[in-house]
Structures are given as C-alpha cells and as structure tokens.
Coordinates of C-alpha atoms in Angstrom, one line a residue:
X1 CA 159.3 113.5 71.4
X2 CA 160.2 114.3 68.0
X3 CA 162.9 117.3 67.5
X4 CA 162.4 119.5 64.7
X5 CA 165.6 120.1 64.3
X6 CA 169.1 118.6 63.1
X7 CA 170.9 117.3 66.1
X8 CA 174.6 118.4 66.1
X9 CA 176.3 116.4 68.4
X10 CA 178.0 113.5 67.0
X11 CA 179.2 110.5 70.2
X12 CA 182.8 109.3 69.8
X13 CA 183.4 106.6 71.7
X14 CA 186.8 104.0 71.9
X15 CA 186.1 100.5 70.7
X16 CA 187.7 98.6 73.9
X17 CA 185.9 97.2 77.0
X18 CA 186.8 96.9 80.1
X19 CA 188.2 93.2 80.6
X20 CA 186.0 92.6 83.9
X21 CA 183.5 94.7 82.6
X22 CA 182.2 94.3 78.5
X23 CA 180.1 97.0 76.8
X24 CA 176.6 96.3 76.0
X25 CA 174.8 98.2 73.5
X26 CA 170.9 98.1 73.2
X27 CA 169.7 100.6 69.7
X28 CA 166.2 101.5 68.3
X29 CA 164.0 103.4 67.5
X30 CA 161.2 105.7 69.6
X31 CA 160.0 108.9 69.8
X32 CA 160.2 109.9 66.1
X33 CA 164.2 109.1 66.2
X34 CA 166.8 107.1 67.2
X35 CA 168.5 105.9 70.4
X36 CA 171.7 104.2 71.8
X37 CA 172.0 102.8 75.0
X38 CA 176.2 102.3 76.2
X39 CA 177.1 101.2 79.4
X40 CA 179.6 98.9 80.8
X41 CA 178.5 96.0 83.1
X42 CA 179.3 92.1 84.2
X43 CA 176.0 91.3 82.6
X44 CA 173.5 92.6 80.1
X45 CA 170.8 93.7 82.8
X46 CA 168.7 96.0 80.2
X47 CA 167.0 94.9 77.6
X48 CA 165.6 96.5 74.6
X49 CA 162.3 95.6 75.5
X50 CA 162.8 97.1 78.5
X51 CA 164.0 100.5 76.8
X52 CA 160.5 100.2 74.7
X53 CA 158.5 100.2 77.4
X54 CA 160.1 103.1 79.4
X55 CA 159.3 105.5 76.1
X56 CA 156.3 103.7 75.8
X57 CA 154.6 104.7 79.1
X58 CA 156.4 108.5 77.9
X59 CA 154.4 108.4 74.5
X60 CA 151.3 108.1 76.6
X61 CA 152.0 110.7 78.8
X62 CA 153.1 113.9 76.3
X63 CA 153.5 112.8 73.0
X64 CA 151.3 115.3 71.0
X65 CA 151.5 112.4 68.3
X66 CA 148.7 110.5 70.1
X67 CA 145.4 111.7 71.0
X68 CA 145.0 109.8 73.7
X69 CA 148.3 110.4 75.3
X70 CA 148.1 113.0 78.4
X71 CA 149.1 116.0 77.0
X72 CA 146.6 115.6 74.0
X73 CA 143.6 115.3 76.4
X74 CA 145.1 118.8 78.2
X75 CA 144.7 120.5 75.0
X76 CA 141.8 119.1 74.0
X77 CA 140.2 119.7 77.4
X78 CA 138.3 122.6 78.7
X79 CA 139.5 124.7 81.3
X80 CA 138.7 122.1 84.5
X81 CA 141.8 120.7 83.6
X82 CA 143.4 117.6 84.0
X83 CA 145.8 115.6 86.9
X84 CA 149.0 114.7 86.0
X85 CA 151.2 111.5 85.6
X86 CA 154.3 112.0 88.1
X87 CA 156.4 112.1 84.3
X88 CA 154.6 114.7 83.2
X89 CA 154.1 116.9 86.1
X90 CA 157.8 116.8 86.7
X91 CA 158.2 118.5 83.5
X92 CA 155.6 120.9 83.0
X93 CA 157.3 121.9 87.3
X94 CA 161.0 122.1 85.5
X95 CA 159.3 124.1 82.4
X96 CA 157.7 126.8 84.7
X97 CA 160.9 127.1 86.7
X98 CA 162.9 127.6 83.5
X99 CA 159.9 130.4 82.2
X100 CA 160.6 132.2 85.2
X101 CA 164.5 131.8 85.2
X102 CA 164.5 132.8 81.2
X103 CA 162.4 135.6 81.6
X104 CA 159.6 133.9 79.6
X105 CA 162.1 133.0 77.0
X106 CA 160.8 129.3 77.2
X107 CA 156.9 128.6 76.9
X108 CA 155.3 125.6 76.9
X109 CA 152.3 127.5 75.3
X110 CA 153.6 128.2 72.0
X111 CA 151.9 125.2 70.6
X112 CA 149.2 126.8 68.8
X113 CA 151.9 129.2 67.3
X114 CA 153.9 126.3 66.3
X115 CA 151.6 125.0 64.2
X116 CA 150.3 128.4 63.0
X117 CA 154.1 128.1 61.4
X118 CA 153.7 124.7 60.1
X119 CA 156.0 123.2 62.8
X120 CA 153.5 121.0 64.0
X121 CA 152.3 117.7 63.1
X122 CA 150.0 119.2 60.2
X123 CA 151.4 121.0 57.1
X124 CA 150.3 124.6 56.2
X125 CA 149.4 125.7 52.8
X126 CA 151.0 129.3 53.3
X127 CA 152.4 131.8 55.9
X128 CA 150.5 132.8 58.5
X129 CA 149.3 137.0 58.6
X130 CA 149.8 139.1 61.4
X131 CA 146.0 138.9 61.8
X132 CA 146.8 135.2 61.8
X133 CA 149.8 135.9 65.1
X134 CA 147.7 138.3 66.5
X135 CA 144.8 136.1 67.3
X136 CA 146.7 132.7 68.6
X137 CA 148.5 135.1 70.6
X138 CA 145.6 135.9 73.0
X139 CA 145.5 132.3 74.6
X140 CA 149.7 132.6 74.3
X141 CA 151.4 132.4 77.5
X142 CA 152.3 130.8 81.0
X143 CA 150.2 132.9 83.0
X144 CA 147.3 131.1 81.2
X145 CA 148.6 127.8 83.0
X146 CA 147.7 126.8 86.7
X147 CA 149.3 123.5 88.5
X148 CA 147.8 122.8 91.5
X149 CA 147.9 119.3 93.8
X150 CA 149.0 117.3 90.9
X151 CA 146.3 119.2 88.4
X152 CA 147.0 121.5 85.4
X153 CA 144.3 123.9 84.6
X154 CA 144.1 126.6 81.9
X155 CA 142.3 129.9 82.0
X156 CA 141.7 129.9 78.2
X157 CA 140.1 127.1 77.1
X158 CA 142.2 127.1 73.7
X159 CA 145.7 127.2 75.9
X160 CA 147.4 124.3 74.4
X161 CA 151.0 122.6 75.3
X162 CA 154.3 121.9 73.7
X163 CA 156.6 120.0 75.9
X164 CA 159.0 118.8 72.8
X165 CA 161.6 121.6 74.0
X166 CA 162.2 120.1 77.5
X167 CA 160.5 116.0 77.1
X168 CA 163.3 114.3 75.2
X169 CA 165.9 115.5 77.9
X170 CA 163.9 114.1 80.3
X171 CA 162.9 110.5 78.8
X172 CA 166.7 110.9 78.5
X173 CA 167.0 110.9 82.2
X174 CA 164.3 108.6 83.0
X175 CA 166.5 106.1 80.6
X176 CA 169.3 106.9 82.7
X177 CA 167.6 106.4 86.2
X178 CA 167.0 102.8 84.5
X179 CA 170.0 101.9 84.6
X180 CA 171.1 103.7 87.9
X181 CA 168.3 101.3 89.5
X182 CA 170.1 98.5 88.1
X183 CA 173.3 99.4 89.7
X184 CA 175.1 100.7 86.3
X185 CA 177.9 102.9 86.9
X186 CA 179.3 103.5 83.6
X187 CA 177.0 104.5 80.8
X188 CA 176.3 106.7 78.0
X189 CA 172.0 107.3 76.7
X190 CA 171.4 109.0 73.5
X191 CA 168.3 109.6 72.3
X192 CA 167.5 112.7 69.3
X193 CA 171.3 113.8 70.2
X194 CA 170.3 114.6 73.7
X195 CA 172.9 113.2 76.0
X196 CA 173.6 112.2 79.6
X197 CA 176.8 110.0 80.5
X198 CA 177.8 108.7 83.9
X199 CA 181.2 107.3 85.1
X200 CA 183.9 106.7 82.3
X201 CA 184.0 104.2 79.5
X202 CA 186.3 101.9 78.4
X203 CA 190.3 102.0 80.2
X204 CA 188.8 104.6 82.7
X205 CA 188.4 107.3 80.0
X206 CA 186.0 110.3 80.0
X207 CA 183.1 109.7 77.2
X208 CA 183.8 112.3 74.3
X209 CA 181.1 114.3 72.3
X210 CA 182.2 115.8 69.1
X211 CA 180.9 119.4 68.8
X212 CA 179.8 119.6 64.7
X213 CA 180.3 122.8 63.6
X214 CA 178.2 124.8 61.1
X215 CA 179.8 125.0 57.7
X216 CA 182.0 127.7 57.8
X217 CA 182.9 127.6 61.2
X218 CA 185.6 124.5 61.4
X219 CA 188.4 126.7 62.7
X220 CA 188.0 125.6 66.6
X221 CA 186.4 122.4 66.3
X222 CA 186.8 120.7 70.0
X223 CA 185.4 117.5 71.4
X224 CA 183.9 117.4 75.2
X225 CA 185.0 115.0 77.6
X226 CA 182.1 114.3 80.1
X227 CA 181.9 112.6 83.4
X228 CA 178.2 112.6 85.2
X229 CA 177.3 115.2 82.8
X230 CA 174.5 115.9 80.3
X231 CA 175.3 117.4 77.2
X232 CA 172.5 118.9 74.0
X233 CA 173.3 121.2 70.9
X234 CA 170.6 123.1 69.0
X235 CA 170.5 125.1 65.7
X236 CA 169.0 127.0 63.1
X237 CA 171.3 126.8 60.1
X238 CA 169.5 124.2 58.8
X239 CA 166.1 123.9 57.5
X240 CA 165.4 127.7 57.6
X241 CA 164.2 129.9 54.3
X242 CA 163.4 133.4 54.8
X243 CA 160.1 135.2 53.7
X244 CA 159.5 138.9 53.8
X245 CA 162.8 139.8 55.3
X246 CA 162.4 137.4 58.2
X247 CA 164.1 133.6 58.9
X248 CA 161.5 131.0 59.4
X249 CA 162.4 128.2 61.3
X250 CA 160.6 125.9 64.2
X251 CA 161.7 128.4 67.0
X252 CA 158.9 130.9 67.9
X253 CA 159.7 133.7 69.9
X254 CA 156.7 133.4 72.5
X255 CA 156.4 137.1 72.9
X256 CA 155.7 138.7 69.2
X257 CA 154.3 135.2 68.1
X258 CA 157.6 134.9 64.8
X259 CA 160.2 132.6 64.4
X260 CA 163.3 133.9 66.4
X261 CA 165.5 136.9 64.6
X262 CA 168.4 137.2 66.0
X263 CA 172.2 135.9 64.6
X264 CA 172.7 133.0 66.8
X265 CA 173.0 129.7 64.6
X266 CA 173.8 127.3 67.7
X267 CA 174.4 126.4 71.0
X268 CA 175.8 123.8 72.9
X269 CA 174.9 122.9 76.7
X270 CA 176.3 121.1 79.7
X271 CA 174.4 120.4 82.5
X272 CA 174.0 118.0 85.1
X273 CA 170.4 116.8 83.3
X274 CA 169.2 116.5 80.3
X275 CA 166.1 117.9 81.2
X276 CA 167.8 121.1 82.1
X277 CA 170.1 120.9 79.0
X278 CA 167.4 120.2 76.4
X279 CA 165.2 123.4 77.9
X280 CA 168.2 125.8 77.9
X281 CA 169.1 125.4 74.9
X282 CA 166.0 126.8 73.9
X283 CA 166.5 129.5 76.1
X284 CA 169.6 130.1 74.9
X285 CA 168.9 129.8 71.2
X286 CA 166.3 133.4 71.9
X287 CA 168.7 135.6 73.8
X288 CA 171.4 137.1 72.1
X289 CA 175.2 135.6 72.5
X290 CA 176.1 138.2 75.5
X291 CA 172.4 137.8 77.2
X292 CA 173.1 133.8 76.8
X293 CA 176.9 134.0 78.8
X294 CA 175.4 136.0 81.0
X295 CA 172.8 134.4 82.2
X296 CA 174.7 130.8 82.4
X297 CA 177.1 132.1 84.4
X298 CA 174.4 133.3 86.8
X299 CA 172.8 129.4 86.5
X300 CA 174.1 126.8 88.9
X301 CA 175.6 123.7 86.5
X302 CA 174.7 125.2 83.5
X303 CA 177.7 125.8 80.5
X304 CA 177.1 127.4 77.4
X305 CA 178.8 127.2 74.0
X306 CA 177.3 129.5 71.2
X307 CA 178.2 130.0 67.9
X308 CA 176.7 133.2 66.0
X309 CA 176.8 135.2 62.9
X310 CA 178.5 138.4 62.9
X311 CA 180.1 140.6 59.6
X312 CA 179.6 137.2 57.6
X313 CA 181.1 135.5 59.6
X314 CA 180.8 133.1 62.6
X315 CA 182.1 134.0 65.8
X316 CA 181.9 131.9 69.0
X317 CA 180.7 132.8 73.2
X318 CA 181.4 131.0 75.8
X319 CA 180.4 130.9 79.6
X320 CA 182.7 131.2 81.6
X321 CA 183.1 127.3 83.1
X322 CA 182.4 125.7 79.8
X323 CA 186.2 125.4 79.3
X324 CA 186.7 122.5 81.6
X325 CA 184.8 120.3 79.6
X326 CA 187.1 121.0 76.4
X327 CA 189.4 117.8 75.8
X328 CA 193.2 119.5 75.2

C-alpha cells in the first residue's frame, strides 16, 4: 500500500550488536515505498526473498494498483460480492470495528471520493463541483458494505474500497509475525514509516523513534522509546494548497465528501499493532485535538500525540498515557 502522505517518523537506532546475538538487516522496496527489517538473532533466518513474497501475496490481496488483486475485483464487481482472503478479511473486520469506534470517522468507502480529489491512482484535470461530491456521495458509506461467512457484499453496485488507511499497518504486522514464527525476539519492521518493534535492541536498550516535528514546531522535540509496541505518525502540512477557502489534501472527510478542515497538522500513535495505529491515525487526523484525547483515553492501548494550529502557532495534545513512552 502506497501512503499518500509524508511519513514523519524518523528510526534511531545504536550501531552495536549484541556479542551472542549480531544484527541482521534485510532492505527493499514494496508497496510503493521502502522497508527495513532489524532484528537481532544467532543466525540470519529471514531472507529478503522471503520479505518479497510476504508483500507479494499482500499486493494480490488489496493493492488497488493491480486489477487483479482482490480488492480490485470487489470494486469492480457487482453487488454478489466476493469471498475473502483470511489477509484481507482481517482487515476490512478491524476497519468496521474502528468505523464503529470512530463514529464513522474512518471509511473504507471513500475510494470513489478519493479519486474524485485526485488522490487516487489517476490524475484529475480540475476540482471536483459540489454536483461532482454530491453524486459519489450516494454509494459513500459503510452501511453499503455487508461481511458475511468470509464474503463481502455491497448494496450499491458502485461501493468501491480503500483499505490504504489501515493495510500498510497490517502487512507491517504480518512481517512481524514472520519473524515471531521464526523465534525472533528482538526486532524492529519499517515499512512507509509504519512501525512495530518487539524486545530491545542492541545492550538491552529500548528501540527509539524520533518524532519530526513540523517546521515551526521544534520547541518539544522528544524521541519514543518502545518495547512490544507499534508506533505511526500522519500529517497534513505537506503537500496541501488551498482552493476556494478550503485545504485540499488526500484526507476526505467521509461525511460531507471534502478534504478534512480542521487545524490539526499531525498525530502520532502508539499501539500495540500497527494495524490499529495506522487506522487511528486517520481517525485521529478528523476529530479535533480535544475529541482526539478524548477518545484515546477511552481506547484500550491506544496513545495519542497531536500537534495543531492555533493563533499561528502550533500547540501540542496529548492522551493521557502517552507520556510513558517519552525517553527523559
């Protein structure tokens, strides 16, 4: 899955190895970015053709890139719809829980929007009208989706699917299971920025994620020390222009159809998967900074870092157990 937007995460990690133990490091490309695989072991069990193959068989399950991959034949299909690959179902399951948890604040349905806004894989020549919104807007929404036994069915035949908010976590995860089933204890995956680390890297320290700040906002920069923790940042301060008053950028507010308005520029999130922490900060990315603490402090192992505009000027939010996580 290709992110549309600038990852802000930046990994720090020490350049010693543990004597018993040496660091392997597999690196590559898939996706439509980058990845780094770290982890500390008495042999190299994982190879990078190994790695290829895991995103591979994800590529062909929802990468909207190919048309023959699963989720392309869902939004190509008509409304009989379509069983699922055990990769994909677990995500579209974790998406609707997160739609309910969010309030509908994350949508798998905003596809057609996306590209409406020229956020898809096809360039626009100009702006979409409100006429434009108002139509794609009548096959918007999760109530259009169905997922039963294994099989997603829509009730609008043109109902199509974006899973690129919530699938990078999770290849993240299935990378991470990889090594689990090898018996790794100490790692570190990377893929788009999205993180997930387990155990401690070299002379038993935490691994440590650099939080980059928007320019402007330097005055608090921290770095995060995580152990069996998943961490993902997302923003808007880049790559955004604004027309008619409004800021365009790639996320689409699934209820009016427009590119978010509100004065958050980033958030940060720790979770226990990447899955979770690549869908929540989407979530958190539409709610304002107050409705964003609030509802991670009602979430179980979610943490929330944002960073806002208020008065010219950036100001920062925080839930309430992301502190821990803060290296002193």
């Amino acid at each position: 899955m290709s992110r549309l937007f600038t990852i802000l995460i930046v990994v720090l990690l020490g350049c010693r190895v543990y004597a018993q133990q040496p660091k392997f490091v597999i690196e590559g490309r898939g996706q439509g970015t980058t990845y780094s695989l770290q982890y500390y072991a008495a042999s190299a069990f994982i190879t990078k053709e190994l790695v290829d193959s895991v995103l591979a068989v994800i590529d062909r399950s929802m990468s909207l890139y190919l048309p023959q991959s699963l989720i392309s034949r869902f939004n190509a299909a008509d409304r009989e719809g379509l069983v699922l690959d055990p990769h994909m179902e677990r995500v579209v399951r974790r998406a609707m829980q997160v739609h309910r948890r969010s309030k509908g604040a994350f949508d798998i349905t905003v596809k057609s929007l996306v590209s409406l806004w020229g956020f898809g894989a096809e360039r626009i020549a100009k702006l979409p009208t409100q006429s434009d919104i108002d139509s794609v807007m009548q096959f918007v929404g999760m109530d259009k989706l169905r997922l039963r036994k294994h099989k997603l069915r829509k009730t609008d035949s043109r109902t199509a699917i974006d899973l690129n908010g919530i699938a990078q976590g999770y290849t993240v995860d299935v990378l991470a299971e990889l090594l689990d089933d090898y018996g790794i204890e100490n790692y570190l995956v990377e893929l788009g920025g999205e993180i997930r680390s387990k155990g401690l890297k070299a002379a038993q320290q935490p691994f440590e994620i650099a939080i980059e700040r928007p320019e402007g906002a330097q005055s608090s920069r921290f770095v995060l020390q995580l152990v069996d923790k998943s961490v993902t940042t997302s923003g808007n301060y880049r790559k955004v222009f604004d027309y008619q008053g409004k800021k365009i950028h790639h996320h689409i507010n699934p209820k009016d159809g427009y590119p978010l308005q509100n004065n958050v520029a980033s958030v940060t999130v720790v979770a226990t998967t990447a899955m979770d922490a690549d869908a929540y900060d989407n979530v958190f990315m539409a709610l304002s900074p107050k409705e964003g603490v609030a509802l991670a402090d009602k979430l179980k192992e979610i943490e929330v870092y944002i960073i806002y505009k208020q008065d010219n000027d950036y100001k920062e939010a925080f839930s309430k157990g992301f502190s821990r996580y803060i290296k002193n």
